[in-house]
Each structure stands twice: as structure tokens, then as C-alpha cells.
């Protein structure tokens, strides 16, 4: 997760985000440092960033502007949109009122913990 000011465009964090991902464990051998693919919506549709991602060995799966909805990575991106919807259940996070970034980050982490707790409760109820 990357936290920026509310008035900054999201694309400014596109290149630092893959660098912040920890080692990805998998099968035998050296762990991967970067993901194989990066899914994004139309807001990230710039050829400059596609080239930079390919140079790092990441295949960009970015929706094209002007293409019909439901095509491209939209089928995979619903997971991200669902997470945003769950975060917005915490009304304080819909609009950022906190000026200090550490307070906003703390509220985000608390909301993530509540979401995980609710998810675990439902999964344990279904197992019994």
C-alpha cells in the first residue's frame, strides 16, 4: 500500500509500487523480486509506463482508453474494486479528513484488520 496526498494523480505511484513488493516465494530457486503481470485501469494507459514496466520484466495488463467496458483486465480488477467498497463501509475513509498521513494510515490498517476479521469469522462459520 502506498499513501500519497489526496490531490496527487495515482500514476505517480505506478513505478515505485512494484519496487516496494517484497520477495515472492514460489518453487525452488531464487525468489522473484517483481510480479509477472500488473493489472491496471484506464487511468494508467500511458505508453511511457508500459515501456518502463516491460523494461523491468513486468507484463502490463492495462485497459485501453476508448475500449468497451468489460474488456481487458476488468474481469480481474473486480477484486480491487470490491476491496475499495469494503473500505468505504468505514465512513471515515470515504473522504480523507485527517491531515496527518500517519493517522490516515492507522485508520486504513484498522479497517483492513476489521475486514480480515469479518472474513475469517464467515469462513469459520461455513466450515462447521
C-alpha atoms as an extended CHARMM CRD file, in Angstrom:
* protein
*
       128  EXT
         1         1  UNK       CA              0.0000000000        0.0000000000        0.0000000000  PROA      1               0.0000000000
         2         2  UNK       CA              1.2160000000        3.4420000000       -0.8780000000  PROA      2               0.0000000000
         3         3  UNK       CA             -0.1750000000        6.5870000000        0.7210000000  PROA      3               0.0000000000
         4         4  UNK       CA              0.0080000000        9.9710000000       -1.0390000000  PROA      4               0.0000000000
         5         5  UNK       CA             -1.7490000000       13.2940000000       -0.8390000000  PROA      5               0.0000000000
         6         6  UNK       CA             -5.3740000000       13.3930000000       -1.8970000000  PROA      6               0.0000000000
         7         7  UNK       CA             -4.6970000000       15.7490000000       -4.7840000000  PROA      7               0.0000000000
         8         8  UNK       CA             -1.9680000000       13.6780000000       -6.4590000000  PROA      8               0.0000000000
         9         9  UNK       CA             -2.5960000000       11.5460000000       -9.5300000000  PROA      9               0.0000000000
        10        10  UNK       CA             -2.3440000000        7.7980000000       -8.9460000000  PROA      10              0.0000000000
        11        11  UNK       CA              0.0020000000        7.2540000000      -11.8740000000  PROA      11              0.0000000000
        12        12  UNK       CA              2.8270000000        8.9070000000       -9.8930000000  PROA      12              0.0000000000
        13        13  UNK       CA              2.9450000000        5.7760000000       -7.7280000000  PROA      13              0.0000000000
        14        14  UNK       CA              2.8840000000        3.2440000000      -10.5820000000  PROA      14              0.0000000000
        15        15  UNK       CA              6.6430000000        2.7320000000      -10.8160000000  PROA      15              0.0000000000
        16        16  UNK       CA              7.5260000000        2.7950000000       -7.0640000000  PROA      16              0.0000000000
        17        17  UNK       CA              4.8000000000        0.2520000000       -6.2730000000  PROA      17              0.0000000000
        18        18  UNK       CA              6.4370000000       -2.8280000000       -7.9330000000  PROA      18              0.0000000000
        19        19  UNK       CA              9.7170000000       -1.9030000000       -6.2170000000  PROA      19              0.0000000000
        20        20  UNK       CA              8.0140000000       -1.9740000000       -2.8090000000  PROA      20              0.0000000000
        21        21  UNK       CA              6.6990000000       -5.5320000000       -3.2330000000  PROA      21              0.0000000000
        22        22  UNK       CA              8.6120000000       -7.9830000000       -1.0070000000  PROA      22              0.0000000000
        23        23  UNK       CA             10.2030000000      -11.1360000000       -2.3950000000  PROA      23              0.0000000000
        24        24  UNK       CA              7.6380000000      -13.5050000000       -3.8650000000  PROA      24              0.0000000000
        25        25  UNK       CA              8.1670000000      -17.0640000000       -2.6940000000  PROA      25              0.0000000000
        26        26  UNK       CA              7.4310000000      -19.8700000000       -5.0490000000  PROA      26              0.0000000000
        27        27  UNK       CA              9.0400000000      -23.0650000000       -6.1580000000  PROA      27              0.0000000000
        28        28  UNK       CA             12.7090000000      -23.8370000000       -5.8060000000  PROA      28              0.0000000000
        29        29  UNK       CA             15.2650000000      -21.2260000000       -6.7630000000  PROA      29              0.0000000000
        30        30  UNK       CA             15.7010000000      -17.5610000000       -6.1190000000  PROA      30              0.0000000000
        31        31  UNK       CA             12.5130000000      -15.7710000000       -5.0490000000  PROA      31              0.0000000000
        32        32  UNK       CA             11.0120000000      -13.3480000000       -7.5730000000  PROA      32              0.0000000000
        33        33  UNK       CA             11.5010000000       -9.6560000000       -6.8930000000  PROA      33              0.0000000000
        34        34  UNK       CA              8.7320000000       -8.4420000000       -9.1420000000  PROA      34              0.0000000000
        35        35  UNK       CA              5.3550000000       -9.7190000000      -10.2680000000  PROA      35              0.0000000000
        36        36  UNK       CA              4.9820000000      -11.2210000000      -13.7380000000  PROA      36              0.0000000000
        37        37  UNK       CA              1.9280000000       -9.0920000000      -14.6140000000  PROA      37              0.0000000000
        38        38  UNK       CA              0.4790000000       -5.7810000000      -13.4800000000  PROA      38              0.0000000000
        39        39  UNK       CA             -3.2630000000       -5.1350000000      -13.9040000000  PROA      39              0.0000000000
        40        40  UNK       CA             -4.4990000000       -1.5400000000      -14.0500000000  PROA      40              0.0000000000
        41        41  UNK       CA             -7.4630000000        0.5010000000      -15.2300000000  PROA      41              0.0000000000
        42        42  UNK       CA             -7.6970000000        3.2090000000      -17.8850000000  PROA      42              0.0000000000
        43        43  UNK       CA             -6.1450000000        5.8710000000      -15.6540000000  PROA      43              0.0000000000
        44        44  UNK       CA             -2.7490000000        4.2540000000      -16.1880000000  PROA      44              0.0000000000
        45        45  UNK       CA             -2.9970000000        3.9920000000      -20.0010000000  PROA      45              0.0000000000
        46        46  UNK       CA              0.2480000000        5.7090000000      -20.9990000000  PROA      46              0.0000000000
        47        47  UNK       CA              2.7700000000        4.1950000000      -23.4130000000  PROA      47              0.0000000000
        48        48  UNK       CA              5.6350000000        5.5900000000      -21.3140000000  PROA      48              0.0000000000
        49        49  UNK       CA              4.6470000000        3.4390000000      -18.3220000000  PROA      49              0.0000000000
        50        50  UNK       CA              4.0000000000        0.3840000000      -20.4870000000  PROA      50              0.0000000000
        51        51  UNK       CA              7.5800000000        0.6530000000      -21.7920000000  PROA      51              0.0000000000
        52        52  UNK       CA              9.0260000000        1.1440000000      -18.3050000000  PROA      52              0.0000000000
        53        53  UNK       CA              7.1550000000       -1.8880000000      -16.9630000000  PROA      53              0.0000000000
        54        54  UNK       CA              8.2670000000       -4.0770000000      -19.8680000000  PROA      54              0.0000000000
        55        55  UNK       CA             11.8830000000       -2.9710000000      -19.2970000000  PROA      55              0.0000000000
        56        56  UNK       CA             11.5580000000       -4.3020000000      -15.7230000000  PROA      56              0.0000000000
        57        57  UNK       CA             10.2360000000       -7.6530000000      -16.9490000000  PROA      57              0.0000000000
        58        58  UNK       CA              6.6160000000       -6.9690000000      -15.9560000000  PROA      58              0.0000000000
        59        59  UNK       CA              3.8470000000       -7.5560000000      -18.4910000000  PROA      59              0.0000000000
        60        60  UNK       CA              1.4000000000       -4.6260000000      -18.2850000000  PROA      60              0.0000000000
        61        61  UNK       CA             -2.2820000000       -5.5650000000      -18.4960000000  PROA      61              0.0000000000
        62        62  UNK       CA             -3.6980000000       -2.0580000000      -18.7060000000  PROA      62              0.0000000000
        63        63  UNK       CA             -7.1220000000       -1.2860000000      -20.1550000000  PROA      63              0.0000000000
        64        64  UNK       CA             -7.0610000000        0.9600000000      -23.2100000000  PROA      64              0.0000000000
        65        65  UNK       CA             -8.9340000000        4.2520000000      -23.2620000000  PROA      65              0.0000000000
        66        66  UNK       CA            -11.8310000000        4.1910000000      -25.6700000000  PROA      66              0.0000000000
        67        67  UNK       CA            -12.2430000000        0.4110000000      -25.4600000000  PROA      67              0.0000000000
        68        68  UNK       CA            -15.5660000000       -1.0600000000      -24.4320000000  PROA      68              0.0000000000
        69        69  UNK       CA            -16.1660000000       -1.7160000000      -20.7340000000  PROA      69              0.0000000000
        70        70  UNK       CA            -15.9110000000       -5.3530000000      -19.7270000000  PROA      70              0.0000000000
        71        71  UNK       CA            -12.8980000000       -5.9480000000      -21.9500000000  PROA      71              0.0000000000
        72        72  UNK       CA             -9.2840000000       -6.2190000000      -20.8570000000  PROA      72              0.0000000000
        73        73  UNK       CA             -8.3990000000       -6.5140000000      -17.1610000000  PROA      73              0.0000000000
        74        74  UNK       CA            -11.8740000000       -5.5830000000      -15.9260000000  PROA      74              0.0000000000
        75        75  UNK       CA            -12.6400000000       -9.1880000000      -15.0790000000  PROA      75              0.0000000000
        76        76  UNK       CA             -9.6370000000       -9.3400000000      -12.7630000000  PROA      76              0.0000000000
        77        77  UNK       CA             -9.9300000000       -5.8210000000      -11.3570000000  PROA      77              0.0000000000
        78        78  UNK       CA            -13.2340000000       -6.5120000000       -9.6300000000  PROA      78              0.0000000000
        79        79  UNK       CA            -11.2130000000       -7.8360000000       -6.6650000000  PROA      79              0.0000000000
        80        80  UNK       CA             -9.6550000000       -4.3930000000       -6.1950000000  PROA      80              0.0000000000
        81        81  UNK       CA            -12.9840000000       -2.6110000000       -6.6130000000  PROA      81              0.0000000000
        82        82  UNK       CA            -14.5900000000       -4.9370000000       -4.0640000000  PROA      82              0.0000000000
        83        83  UNK       CA            -11.8080000000       -4.1130000000       -1.5920000000  PROA      83              0.0000000000
        84        84  UNK       CA            -12.4300000000       -0.3760000000       -2.0810000000  PROA      84              0.0000000000
        85        85  UNK       CA            -16.1380000000       -0.9500000000       -1.4830000000  PROA      85              0.0000000000
        86        86  UNK       CA            -15.3550000000       -2.7370000000        1.7810000000  PROA      86              0.0000000000
        87        87  UNK       CA            -13.0270000000        0.0650000000        2.8600000000  PROA      87              0.0000000000
        88        88  UNK       CA            -15.7230000000        2.6390000000        2.1400000000  PROA      88              0.0000000000
        89        89  UNK       CA            -18.0160000000        0.8790000000        4.5980000000  PROA      89              0.0000000000
        90        90  UNK       CA            -15.8450000000        2.6600000000        7.1500000000  PROA      90              0.0000000000
        91        91  UNK       CA            -17.3300000000        6.1050000000        6.5640000000  PROA      91              0.0000000000
        92        92  UNK       CA            -14.2720000000        7.9290000000        7.8380000000  PROA      92              0.0000000000
        93        93  UNK       CA            -12.2020000000        6.5860000000        4.9350000000  PROA      93              0.0000000000
        94        94  UNK       CA            -14.5570000000        7.6830000000        2.1470000000  PROA      94              0.0000000000
        95        95  UNK       CA            -13.3580000000       11.2630000000        2.4530000000  PROA      95              0.0000000000
        96        96  UNK       CA             -9.9440000000       11.9160000000        3.8870000000  PROA      96              0.0000000000
        97        97  UNK       CA            -10.3900000000       14.2630000000        6.8400000000  PROA      97              0.0000000000
        98        98  UNK       CA             -7.0350000000       13.6250000000        8.5280000000  PROA      98              0.0000000000
        99        99  UNK       CA             -4.2760000000       15.9840000000        7.5890000000  PROA      99              0.0000000000
       100       100  UNK       CA             -1.5170000000       13.8350000000        9.0570000000  PROA      100             0.0000000000
       101       101  UNK       CA             -0.5900000000       10.8070000000        6.9720000000  PROA      101             0.0000000000
       102       102  UNK       CA              0.2090000000        8.6180000000        9.9950000000  PROA      102             0.0000000000
       103       103  UNK       CA             -3.3350000000        8.9950000000       11.3440000000  PROA      103             0.0000000000
       104       104  UNK       CA             -4.8820000000        8.1450000000        7.9770000000  PROA      104             0.0000000000
       105       105  UNK       CA             -2.5510000000        5.1490000000        7.5880000000  PROA      105             0.0000000000
       106       106  UNK       CA             -3.5220000000        3.9360000000       11.0650000000  PROA      106             0.0000000000
       107       107  UNK       CA             -7.2170000000        4.1190000000       10.1830000000  PROA      107             0.0000000000
       108       108  UNK       CA             -6.5570000000        2.2380000000        6.9370000000  PROA      108             0.0000000000
       109       109  UNK       CA             -4.7200000000       -0.5130000000        8.7950000000  PROA      109             0.0000000000
       110       110  UNK       CA             -7.5160000000       -0.7390000000       11.3390000000  PROA      110             0.0000000000
       111       111  UNK       CA            -10.0720000000       -1.0330000000        8.5350000000  PROA      111             0.0000000000
       112       112  UNK       CA             -8.0080000000       -3.7890000000        6.8670000000  PROA      112             0.0000000000
       113       113  UNK       CA             -7.8920000000       -5.6550000000       10.1770000000  PROA      113             0.0000000000
       114       114  UNK       CA            -11.6640000000       -5.4080000000       10.5990000000  PROA      114             0.0000000000
       115       115  UNK       CA            -12.2060000000       -6.6500000000        7.0210000000  PROA      115             0.0000000000
       116       116  UNK       CA             -9.9150000000       -9.6330000000        7.6330000000  PROA      116             0.0000000000
       117       117  UNK       CA            -11.6140000000      -10.4110000000       10.9440000000  PROA      117             0.0000000000
       118       118  UNK       CA            -15.0550000000      -10.4010000000        9.3140000000  PROA      118             0.0000000000
       119       119  UNK       CA            -13.7740000000      -12.6130000000        6.5120000000  PROA      119             0.0000000000
       120       120  UNK       CA            -12.2660000000      -15.0920000000        8.9730000000  PROA      120             0.0000000000
       121       121  UNK       CA            -15.4670000000      -15.2260000000       11.0240000000  PROA      121             0.0000000000
       122       122  UNK       CA            -17.5700000000      -16.1090000000        7.9780000000  PROA      122             0.0000000000
       123       123  UNK       CA            -15.0690000000      -18.7120000000        6.7840000000  PROA      123             0.0000000000
       124       124  UNK       CA            -15.0410000000      -20.4520000000       10.1860000000  PROA      124             0.0000000000
       125       125  UNK       CA            -18.8330000000      -20.4670000000       10.3550000000  PROA      125             0.0000000000
       126       126  UNK       CA            -19.0460000000      -22.1120000000        6.9370000000  PROA      126             0.0000000000
       127       127  UNK       CA            -16.5360000000      -24.8390000000        7.8950000000  PROA      127             0.0000000000
       128       128  UNK       CA            -18.6070000000      -26.1100000000       10.8080000000  PROA      128             0.0000000000
